[in-house]
PDB file of N, CA and C in Angstrom:
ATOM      1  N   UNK D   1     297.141   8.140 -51.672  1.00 80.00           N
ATOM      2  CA  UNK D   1     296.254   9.184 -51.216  1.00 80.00           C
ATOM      3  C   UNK D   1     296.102  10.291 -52.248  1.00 80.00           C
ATOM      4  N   UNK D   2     297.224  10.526 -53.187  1.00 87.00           N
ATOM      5  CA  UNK D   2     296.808  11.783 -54.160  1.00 87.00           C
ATOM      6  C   UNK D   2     295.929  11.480 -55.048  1.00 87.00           C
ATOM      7  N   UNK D   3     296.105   9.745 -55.970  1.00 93.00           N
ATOM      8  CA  UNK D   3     294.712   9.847 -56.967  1.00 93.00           C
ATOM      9  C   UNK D   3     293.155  10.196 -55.862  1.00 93.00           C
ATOM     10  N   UNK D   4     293.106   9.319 -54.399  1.00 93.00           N
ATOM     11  CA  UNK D   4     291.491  10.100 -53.838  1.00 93.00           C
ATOM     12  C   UNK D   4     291.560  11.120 -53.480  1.00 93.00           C
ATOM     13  N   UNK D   5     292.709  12.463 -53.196  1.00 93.00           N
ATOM     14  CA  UNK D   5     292.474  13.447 -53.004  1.00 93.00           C
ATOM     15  C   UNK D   5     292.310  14.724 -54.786  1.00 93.00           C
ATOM     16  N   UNK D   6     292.614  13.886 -55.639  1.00 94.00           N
ATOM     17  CA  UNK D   6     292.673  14.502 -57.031  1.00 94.00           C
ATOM     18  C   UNK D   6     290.968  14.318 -57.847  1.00 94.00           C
ATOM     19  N   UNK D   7     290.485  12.750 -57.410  1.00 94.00           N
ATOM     20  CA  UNK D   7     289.325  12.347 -57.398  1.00 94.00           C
ATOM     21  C   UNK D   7     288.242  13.188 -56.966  1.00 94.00           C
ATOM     22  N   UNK D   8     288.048  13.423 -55.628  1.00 95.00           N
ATOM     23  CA  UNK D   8     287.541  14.048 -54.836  1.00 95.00           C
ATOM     24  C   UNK D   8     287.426  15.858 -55.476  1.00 95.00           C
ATOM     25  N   UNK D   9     288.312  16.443 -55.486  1.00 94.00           N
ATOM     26  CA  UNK D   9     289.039  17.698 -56.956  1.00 94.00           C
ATOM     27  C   UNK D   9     287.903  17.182 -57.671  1.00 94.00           C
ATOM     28  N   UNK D  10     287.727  16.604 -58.408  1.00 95.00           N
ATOM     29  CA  UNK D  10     287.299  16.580 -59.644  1.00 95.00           C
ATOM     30  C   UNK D  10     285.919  16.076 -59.734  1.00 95.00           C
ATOM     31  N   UNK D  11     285.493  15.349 -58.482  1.00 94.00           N
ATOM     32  CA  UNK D  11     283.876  15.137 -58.213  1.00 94.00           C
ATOM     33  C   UNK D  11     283.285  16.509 -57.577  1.00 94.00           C
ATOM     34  N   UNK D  12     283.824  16.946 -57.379  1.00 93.00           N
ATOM     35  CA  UNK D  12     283.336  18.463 -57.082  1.00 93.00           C
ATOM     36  C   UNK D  12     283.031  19.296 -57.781  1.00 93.00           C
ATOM     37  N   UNK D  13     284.197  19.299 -59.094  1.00 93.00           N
ATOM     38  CA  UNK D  13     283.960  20.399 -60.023  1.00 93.00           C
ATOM     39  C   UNK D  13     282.970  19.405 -60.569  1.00 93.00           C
ATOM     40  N   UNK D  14     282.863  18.132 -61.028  1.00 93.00           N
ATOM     41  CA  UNK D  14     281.765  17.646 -62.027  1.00 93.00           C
ATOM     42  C   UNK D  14     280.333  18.001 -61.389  1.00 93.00           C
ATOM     43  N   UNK D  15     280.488  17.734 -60.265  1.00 91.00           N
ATOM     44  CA  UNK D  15     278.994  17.868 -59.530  1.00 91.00           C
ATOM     45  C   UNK D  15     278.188  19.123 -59.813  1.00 91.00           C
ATOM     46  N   UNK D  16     279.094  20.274 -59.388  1.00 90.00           N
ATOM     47  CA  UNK D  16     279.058  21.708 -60.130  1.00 90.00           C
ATOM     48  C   UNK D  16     277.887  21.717 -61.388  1.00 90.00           C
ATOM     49  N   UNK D  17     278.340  21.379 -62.249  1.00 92.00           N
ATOM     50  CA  UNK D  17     277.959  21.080 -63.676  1.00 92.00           C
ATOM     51  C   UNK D  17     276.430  20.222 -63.656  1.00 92.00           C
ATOM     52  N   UNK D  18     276.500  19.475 -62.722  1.00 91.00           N
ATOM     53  CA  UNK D  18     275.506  18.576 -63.317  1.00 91.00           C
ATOM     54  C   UNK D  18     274.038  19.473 -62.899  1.00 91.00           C
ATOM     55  N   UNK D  19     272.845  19.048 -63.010  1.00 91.00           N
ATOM     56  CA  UNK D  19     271.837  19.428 -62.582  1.00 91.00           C
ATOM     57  C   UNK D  19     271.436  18.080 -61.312  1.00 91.00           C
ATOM     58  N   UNK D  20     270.486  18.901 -60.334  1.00 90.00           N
ATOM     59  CA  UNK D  20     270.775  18.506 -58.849  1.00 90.00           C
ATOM     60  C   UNK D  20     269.755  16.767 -59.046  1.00 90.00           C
ATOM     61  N   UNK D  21     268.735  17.540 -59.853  1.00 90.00           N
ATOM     62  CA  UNK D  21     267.791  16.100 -60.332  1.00 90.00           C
ATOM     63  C   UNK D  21     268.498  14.771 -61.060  1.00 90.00           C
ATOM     64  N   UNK D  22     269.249  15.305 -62.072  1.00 91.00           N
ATOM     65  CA  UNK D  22     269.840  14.138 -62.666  1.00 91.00           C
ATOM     66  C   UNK D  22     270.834  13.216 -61.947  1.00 91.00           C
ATOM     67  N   UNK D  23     271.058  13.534 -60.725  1.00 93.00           N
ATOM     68  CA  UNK D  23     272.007  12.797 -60.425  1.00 93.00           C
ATOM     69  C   UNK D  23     271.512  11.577 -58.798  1.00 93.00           C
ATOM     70  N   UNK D  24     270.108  11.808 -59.181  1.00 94.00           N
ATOM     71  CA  UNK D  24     269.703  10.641 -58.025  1.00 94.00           C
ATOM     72  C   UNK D  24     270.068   9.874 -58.388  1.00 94.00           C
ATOM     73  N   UNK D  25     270.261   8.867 -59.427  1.00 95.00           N
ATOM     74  CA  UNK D  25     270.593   7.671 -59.546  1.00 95.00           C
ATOM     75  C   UNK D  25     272.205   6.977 -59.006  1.00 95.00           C
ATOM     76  N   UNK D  26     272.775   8.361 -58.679  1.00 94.00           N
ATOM     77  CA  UNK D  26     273.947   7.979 -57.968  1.00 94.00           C
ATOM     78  C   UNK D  26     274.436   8.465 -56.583  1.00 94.00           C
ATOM     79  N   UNK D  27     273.041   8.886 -55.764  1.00 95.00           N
ATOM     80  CA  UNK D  27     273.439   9.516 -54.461  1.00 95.00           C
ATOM     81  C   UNK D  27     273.916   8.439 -53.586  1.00 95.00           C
ATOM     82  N   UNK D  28     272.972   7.808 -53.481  1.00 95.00           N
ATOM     83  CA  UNK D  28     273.845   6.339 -52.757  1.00 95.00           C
ATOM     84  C   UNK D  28     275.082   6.379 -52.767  1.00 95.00           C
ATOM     85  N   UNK D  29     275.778   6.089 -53.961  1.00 95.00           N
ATOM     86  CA  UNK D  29     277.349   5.620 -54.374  1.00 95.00           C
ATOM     87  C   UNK D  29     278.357   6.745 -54.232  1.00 95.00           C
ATOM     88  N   UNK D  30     277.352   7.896 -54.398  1.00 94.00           N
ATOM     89  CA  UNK D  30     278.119   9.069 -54.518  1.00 94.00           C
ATOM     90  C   UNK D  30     279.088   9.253 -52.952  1.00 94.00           C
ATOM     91  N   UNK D  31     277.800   8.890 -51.913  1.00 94.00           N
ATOM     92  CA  UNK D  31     277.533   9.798 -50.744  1.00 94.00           C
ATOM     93  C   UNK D  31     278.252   8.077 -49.938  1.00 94.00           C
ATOM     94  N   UNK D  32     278.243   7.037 -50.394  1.00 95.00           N
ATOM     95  CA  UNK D  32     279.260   6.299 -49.596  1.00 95.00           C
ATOM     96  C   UNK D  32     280.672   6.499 -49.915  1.00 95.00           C
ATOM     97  N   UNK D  33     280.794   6.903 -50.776  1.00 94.00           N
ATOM     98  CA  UNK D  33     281.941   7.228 -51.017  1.00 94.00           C
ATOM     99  C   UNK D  33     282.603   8.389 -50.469  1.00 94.00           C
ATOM    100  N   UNK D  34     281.956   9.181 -50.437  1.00 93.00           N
ATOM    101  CA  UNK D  34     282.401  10.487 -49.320  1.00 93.00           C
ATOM    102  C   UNK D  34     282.265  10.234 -48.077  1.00 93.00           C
ATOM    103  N   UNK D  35     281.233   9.164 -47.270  1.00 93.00           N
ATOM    104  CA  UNK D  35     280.885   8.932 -46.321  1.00 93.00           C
ATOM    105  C   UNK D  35     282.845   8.043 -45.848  1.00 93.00           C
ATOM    106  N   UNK D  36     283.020   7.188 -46.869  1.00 93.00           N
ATOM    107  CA  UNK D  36     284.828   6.571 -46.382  1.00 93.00           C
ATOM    108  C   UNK D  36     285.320   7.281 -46.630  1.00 93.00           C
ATOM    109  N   UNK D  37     285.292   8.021 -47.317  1.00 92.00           N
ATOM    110  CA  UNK D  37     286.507   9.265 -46.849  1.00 92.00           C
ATOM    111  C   UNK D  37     287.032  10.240 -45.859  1.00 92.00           C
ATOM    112  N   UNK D  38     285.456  10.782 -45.588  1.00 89.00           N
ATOM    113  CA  UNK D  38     285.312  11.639 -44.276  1.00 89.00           C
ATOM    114  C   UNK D  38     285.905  10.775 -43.063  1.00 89.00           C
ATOM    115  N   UNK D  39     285.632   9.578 -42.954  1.00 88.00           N
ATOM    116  CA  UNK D  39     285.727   8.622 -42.014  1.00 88.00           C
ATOM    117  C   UNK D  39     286.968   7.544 -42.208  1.00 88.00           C
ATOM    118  N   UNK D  40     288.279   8.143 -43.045  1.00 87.00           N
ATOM    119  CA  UNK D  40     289.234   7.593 -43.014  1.00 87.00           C
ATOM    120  C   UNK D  40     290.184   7.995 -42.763  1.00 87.00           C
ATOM    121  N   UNK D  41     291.643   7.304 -42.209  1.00 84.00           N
ATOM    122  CA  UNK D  41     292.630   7.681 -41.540  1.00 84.00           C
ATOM    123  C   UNK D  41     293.352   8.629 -41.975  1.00 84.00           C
ATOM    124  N   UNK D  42     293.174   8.882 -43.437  1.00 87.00           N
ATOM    125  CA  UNK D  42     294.063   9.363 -43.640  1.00 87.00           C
ATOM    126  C   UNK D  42     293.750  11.513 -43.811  1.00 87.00           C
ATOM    127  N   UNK D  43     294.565  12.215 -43.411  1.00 84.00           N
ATOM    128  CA  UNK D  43     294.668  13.224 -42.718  1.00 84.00           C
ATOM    129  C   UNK D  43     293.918  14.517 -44.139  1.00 84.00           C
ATOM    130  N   UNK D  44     294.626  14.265 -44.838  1.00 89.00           N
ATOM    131  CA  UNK D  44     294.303  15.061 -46.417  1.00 89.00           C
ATOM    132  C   UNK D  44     293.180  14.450 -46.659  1.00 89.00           C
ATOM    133  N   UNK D  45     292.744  13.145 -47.045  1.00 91.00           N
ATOM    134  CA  UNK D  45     291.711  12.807 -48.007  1.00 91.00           C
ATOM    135  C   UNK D  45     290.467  13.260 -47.036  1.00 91.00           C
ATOM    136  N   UNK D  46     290.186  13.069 -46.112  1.00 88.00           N
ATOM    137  CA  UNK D  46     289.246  13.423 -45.018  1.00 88.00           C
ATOM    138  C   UNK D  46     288.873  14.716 -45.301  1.00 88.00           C
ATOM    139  N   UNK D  47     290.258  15.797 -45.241  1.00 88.00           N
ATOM    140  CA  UNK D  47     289.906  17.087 -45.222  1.00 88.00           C
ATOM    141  C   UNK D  47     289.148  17.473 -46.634  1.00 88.00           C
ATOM    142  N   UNK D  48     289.940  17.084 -47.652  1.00 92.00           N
ATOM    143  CA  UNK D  48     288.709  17.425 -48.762  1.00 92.00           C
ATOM    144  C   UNK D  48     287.463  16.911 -48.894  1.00 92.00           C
ATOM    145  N   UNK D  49     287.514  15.495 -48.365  1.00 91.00           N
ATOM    146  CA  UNK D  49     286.307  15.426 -48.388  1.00 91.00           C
ATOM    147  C   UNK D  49     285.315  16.040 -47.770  1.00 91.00           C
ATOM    148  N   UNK D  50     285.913  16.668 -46.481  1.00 88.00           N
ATOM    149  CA  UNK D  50     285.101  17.501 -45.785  1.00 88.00           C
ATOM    150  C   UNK D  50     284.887  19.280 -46.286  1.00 88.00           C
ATOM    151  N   UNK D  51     285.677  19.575 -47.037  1.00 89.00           N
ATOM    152  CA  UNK D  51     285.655  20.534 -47.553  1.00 89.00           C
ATOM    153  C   UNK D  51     284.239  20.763 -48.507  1.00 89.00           C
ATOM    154  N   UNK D  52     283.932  19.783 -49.336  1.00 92.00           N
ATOM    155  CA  UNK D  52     282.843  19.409 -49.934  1.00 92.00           C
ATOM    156  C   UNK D  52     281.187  20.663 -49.017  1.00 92.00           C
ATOM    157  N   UNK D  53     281.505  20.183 -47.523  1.00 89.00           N
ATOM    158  CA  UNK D  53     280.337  20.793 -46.889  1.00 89.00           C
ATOM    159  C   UNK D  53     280.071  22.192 -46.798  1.00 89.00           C
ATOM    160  N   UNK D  54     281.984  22.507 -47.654  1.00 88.00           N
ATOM    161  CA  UNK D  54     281.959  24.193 -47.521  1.00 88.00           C
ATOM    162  C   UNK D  54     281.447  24.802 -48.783  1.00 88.00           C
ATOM    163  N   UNK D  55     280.748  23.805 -49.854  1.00 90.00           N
ATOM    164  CA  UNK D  55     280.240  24.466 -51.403  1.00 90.00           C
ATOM    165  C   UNK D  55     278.579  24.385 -51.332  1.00 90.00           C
ATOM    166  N   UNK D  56     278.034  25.699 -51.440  1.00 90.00           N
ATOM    167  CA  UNK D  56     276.664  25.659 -51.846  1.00 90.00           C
ATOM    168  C   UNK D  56     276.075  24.327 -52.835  1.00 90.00           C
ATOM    169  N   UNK D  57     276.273  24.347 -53.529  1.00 91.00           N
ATOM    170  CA  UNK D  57     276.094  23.621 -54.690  1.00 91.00           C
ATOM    171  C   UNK D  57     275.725  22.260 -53.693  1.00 91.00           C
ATOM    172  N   UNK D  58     276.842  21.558 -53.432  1.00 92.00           N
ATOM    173  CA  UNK D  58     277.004  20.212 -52.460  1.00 92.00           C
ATOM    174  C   UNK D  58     275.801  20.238 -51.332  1.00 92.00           C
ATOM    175  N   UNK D  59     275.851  21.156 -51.021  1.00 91.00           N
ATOM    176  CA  UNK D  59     274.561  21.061 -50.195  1.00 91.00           C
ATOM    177  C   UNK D  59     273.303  21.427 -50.733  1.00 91.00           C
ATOM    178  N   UNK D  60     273.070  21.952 -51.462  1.00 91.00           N
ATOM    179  CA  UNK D  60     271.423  21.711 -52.305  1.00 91.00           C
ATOM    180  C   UNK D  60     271.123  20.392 -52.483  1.00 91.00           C
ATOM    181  N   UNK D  61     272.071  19.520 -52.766  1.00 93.00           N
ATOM    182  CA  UNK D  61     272.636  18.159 -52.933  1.00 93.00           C
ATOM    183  C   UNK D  61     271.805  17.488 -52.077  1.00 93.00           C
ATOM    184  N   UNK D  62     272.551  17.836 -50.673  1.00 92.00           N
ATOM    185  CA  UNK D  62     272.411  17.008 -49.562  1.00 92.00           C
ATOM    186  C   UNK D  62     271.089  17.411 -49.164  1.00 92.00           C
ATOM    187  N   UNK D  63     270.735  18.526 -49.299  1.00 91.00           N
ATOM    188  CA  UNK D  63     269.109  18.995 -49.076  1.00 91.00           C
ATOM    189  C   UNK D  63     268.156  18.500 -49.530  1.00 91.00           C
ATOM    190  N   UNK D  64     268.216  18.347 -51.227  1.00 94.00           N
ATOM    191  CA  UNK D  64     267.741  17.447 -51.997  1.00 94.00           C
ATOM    192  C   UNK D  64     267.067  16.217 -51.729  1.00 94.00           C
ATOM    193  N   UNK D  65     268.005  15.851 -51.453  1.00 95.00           N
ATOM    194  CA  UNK D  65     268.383  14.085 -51.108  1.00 95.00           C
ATOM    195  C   UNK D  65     268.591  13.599 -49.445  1.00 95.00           C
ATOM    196  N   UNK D  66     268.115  14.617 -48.575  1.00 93.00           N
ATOM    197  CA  UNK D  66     268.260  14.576 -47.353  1.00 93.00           C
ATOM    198  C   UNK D  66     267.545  13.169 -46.690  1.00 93.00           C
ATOM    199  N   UNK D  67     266.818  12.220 -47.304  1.00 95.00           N
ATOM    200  CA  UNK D  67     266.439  11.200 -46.720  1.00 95.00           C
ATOM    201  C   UNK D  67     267.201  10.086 -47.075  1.00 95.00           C
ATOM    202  N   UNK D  68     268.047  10.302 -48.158  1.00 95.00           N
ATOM    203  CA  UNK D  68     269.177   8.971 -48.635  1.00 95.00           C
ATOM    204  C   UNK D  68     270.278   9.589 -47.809  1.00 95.00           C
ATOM    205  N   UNK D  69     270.373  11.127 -47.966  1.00 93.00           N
ATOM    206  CA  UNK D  69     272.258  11.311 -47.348  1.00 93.00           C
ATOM    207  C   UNK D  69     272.531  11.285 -46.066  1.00 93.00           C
ATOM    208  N   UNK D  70     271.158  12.148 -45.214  1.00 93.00           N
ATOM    209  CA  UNK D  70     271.197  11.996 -43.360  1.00 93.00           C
ATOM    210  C   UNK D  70     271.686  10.668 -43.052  1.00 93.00           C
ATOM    211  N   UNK D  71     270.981   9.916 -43.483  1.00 94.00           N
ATOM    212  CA  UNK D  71     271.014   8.742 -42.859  1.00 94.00           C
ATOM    213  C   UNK D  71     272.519   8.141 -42.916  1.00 94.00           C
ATOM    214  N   UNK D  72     273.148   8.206 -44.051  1.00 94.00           N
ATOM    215  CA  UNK D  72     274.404   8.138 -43.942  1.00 94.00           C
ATOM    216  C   UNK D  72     275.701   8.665 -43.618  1.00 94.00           C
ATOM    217  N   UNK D  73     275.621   9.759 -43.273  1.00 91.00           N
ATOM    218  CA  UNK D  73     276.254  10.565 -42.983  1.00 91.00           C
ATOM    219  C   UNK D  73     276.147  11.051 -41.475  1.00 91.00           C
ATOM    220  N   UNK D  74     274.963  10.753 -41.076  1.00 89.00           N
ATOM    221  CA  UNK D  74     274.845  11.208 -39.385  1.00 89.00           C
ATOM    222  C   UNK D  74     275.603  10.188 -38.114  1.00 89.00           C
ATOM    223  N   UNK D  75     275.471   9.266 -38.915  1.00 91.00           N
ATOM    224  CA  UNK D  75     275.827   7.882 -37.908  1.00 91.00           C
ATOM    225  C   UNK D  75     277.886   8.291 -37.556  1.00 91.00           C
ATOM    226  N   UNK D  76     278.152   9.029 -39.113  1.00 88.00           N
ATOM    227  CA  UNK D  76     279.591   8.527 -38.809  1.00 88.00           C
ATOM    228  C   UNK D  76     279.949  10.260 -38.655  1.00 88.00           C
ATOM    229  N   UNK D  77     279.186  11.049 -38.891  1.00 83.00           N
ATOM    230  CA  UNK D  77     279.976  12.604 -38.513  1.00 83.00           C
ATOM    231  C   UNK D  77     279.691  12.654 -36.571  1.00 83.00           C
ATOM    232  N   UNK D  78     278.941  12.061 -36.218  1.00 82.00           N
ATOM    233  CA  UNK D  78     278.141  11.683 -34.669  1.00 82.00           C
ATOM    234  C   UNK D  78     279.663  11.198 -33.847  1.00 82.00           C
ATOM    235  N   UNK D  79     279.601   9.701 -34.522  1.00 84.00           N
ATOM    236  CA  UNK D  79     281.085   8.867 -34.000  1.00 84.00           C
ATOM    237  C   UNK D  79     282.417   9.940 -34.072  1.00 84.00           C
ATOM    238  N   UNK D  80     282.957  10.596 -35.117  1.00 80.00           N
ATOM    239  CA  UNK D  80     283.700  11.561 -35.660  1.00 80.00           C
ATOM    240  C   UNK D  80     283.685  12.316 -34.316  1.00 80.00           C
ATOM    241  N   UNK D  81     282.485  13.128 -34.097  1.00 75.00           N
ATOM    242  CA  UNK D  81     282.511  14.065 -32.935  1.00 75.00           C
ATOM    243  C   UNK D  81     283.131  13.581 -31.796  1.00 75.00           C
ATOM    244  N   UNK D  82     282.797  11.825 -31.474  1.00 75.00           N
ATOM    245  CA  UNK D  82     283.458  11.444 -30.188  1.00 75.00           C
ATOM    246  C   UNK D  82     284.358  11.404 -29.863  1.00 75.00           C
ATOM    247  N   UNK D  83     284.718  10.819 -31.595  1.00 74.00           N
ATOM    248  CA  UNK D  83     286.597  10.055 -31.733  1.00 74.00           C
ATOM    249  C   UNK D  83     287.267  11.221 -32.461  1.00 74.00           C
ATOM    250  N   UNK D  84     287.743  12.116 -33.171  1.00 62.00           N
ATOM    251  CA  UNK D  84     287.715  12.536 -34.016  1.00 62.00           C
ATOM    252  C   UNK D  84     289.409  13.513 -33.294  1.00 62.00           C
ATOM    253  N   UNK D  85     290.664  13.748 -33.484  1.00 59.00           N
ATOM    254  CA  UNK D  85     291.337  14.175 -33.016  1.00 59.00           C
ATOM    255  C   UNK D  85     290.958  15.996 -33.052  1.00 59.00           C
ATOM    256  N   UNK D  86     290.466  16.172 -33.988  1.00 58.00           N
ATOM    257  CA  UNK D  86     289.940  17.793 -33.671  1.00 58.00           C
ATOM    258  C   UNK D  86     288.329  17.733 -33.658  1.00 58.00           C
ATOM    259  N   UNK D  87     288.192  17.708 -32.190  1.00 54.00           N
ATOM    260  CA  UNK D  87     287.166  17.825 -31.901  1.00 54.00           C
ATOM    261  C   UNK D  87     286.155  18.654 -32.276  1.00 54.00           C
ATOM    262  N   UNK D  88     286.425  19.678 -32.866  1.00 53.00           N
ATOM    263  CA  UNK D  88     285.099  20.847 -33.687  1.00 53.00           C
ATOM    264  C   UNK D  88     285.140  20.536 -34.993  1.00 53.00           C
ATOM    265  N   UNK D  89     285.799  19.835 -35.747  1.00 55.00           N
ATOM    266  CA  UNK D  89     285.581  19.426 -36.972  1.00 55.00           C
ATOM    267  C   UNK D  89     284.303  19.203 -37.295  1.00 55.00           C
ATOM    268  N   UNK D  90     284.242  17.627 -36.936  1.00 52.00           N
ATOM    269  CA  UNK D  90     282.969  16.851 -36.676  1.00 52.00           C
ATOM    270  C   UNK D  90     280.990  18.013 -36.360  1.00 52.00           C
ATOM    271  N   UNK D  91     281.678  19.019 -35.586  1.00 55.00           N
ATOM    272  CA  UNK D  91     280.712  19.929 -35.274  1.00 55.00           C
ATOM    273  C   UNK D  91     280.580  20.868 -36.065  1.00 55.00           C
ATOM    274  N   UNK D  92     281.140  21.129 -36.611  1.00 58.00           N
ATOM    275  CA  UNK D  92     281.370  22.315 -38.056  1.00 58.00           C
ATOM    276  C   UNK D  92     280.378  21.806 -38.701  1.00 58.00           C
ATOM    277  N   UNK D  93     280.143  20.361 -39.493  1.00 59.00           N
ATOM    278  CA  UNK D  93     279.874  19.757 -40.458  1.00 59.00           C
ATOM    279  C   UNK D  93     278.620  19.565 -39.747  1.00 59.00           C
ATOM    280  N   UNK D  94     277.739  19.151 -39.041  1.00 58.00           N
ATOM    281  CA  UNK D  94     276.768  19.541 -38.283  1.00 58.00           C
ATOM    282  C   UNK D  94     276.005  20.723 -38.154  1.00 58.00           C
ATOM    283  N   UNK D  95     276.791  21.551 -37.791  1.00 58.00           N
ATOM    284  CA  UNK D  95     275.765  22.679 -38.200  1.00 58.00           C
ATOM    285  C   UNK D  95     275.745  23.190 -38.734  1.00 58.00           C
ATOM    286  N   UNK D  96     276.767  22.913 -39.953  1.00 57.00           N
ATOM    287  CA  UNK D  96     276.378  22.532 -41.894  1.00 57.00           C
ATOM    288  C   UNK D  96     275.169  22.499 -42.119  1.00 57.00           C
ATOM    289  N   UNK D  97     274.785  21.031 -41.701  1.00 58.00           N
ATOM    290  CA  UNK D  97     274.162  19.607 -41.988  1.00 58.00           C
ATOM    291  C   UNK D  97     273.216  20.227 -40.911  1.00 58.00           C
ATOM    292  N   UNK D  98     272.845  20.855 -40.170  1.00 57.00           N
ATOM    293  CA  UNK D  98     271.154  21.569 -39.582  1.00 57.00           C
ATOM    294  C   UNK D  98     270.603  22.294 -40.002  1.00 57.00           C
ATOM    295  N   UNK D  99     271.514  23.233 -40.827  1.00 58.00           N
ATOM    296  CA  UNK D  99     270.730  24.589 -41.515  1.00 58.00           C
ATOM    297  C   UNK D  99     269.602  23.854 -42.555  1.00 58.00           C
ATOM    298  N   UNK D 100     270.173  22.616 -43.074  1.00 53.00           N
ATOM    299  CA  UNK D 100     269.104  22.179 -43.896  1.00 53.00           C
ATOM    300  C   UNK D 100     268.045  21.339 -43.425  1.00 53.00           C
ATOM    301  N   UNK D 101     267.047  22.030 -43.494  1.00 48.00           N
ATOM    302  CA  UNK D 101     265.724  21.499 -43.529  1.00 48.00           C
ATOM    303  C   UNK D 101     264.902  21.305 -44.536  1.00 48.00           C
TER     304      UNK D 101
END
């Protein structure tokens, strides 16, 4: 769990850096990859990955690209809300994920 929680660290700061255009060619891969994280057992890697929703930057991102990332990301932050042992988590990240239109 520490190299994907060190990973995760460090796709953040790179993302930072990049410009929001250049990096369509990897929203897909980017955003499944955060999509198993958010949505995995394990207690830390989840949380950073969810932390992600707390950086401006990350969400211009997701604004951006809101017709590749919704779609992936709604199905399993939705399930999250049902199953999810802290139930406002899941809802936090939601109305994240509404402000952008």
């Amino acid at each position: 769990y520490l190299k994907e929680t060190l990973f995760l660290t460090e796709l953040q700061e790179v993302l930072e850096v990049c410009e929001v255009e250049k990096i369509a060619p990897l929203i897909h891969k980017l955003f499944k990859r955060i999509v198993k994280c958010i949505s995995g057992s394990h207690l830390q890697i989840a949380d950073r990955a969810m932390c992600f929703f707390e950086n401006d930057y990350f969400l211009a991102i997701l604004k951006t690209y809101k017709d590749t990332t919704f779609p992936m990301l709604v199905p399993v932050i939705s399930k999250l809300a049902d199953t999810h042992w802290h139930k406002y988590e899941p809802i936090i990240i939601l109305q994240y994920s509404s402000g952008i239109s």
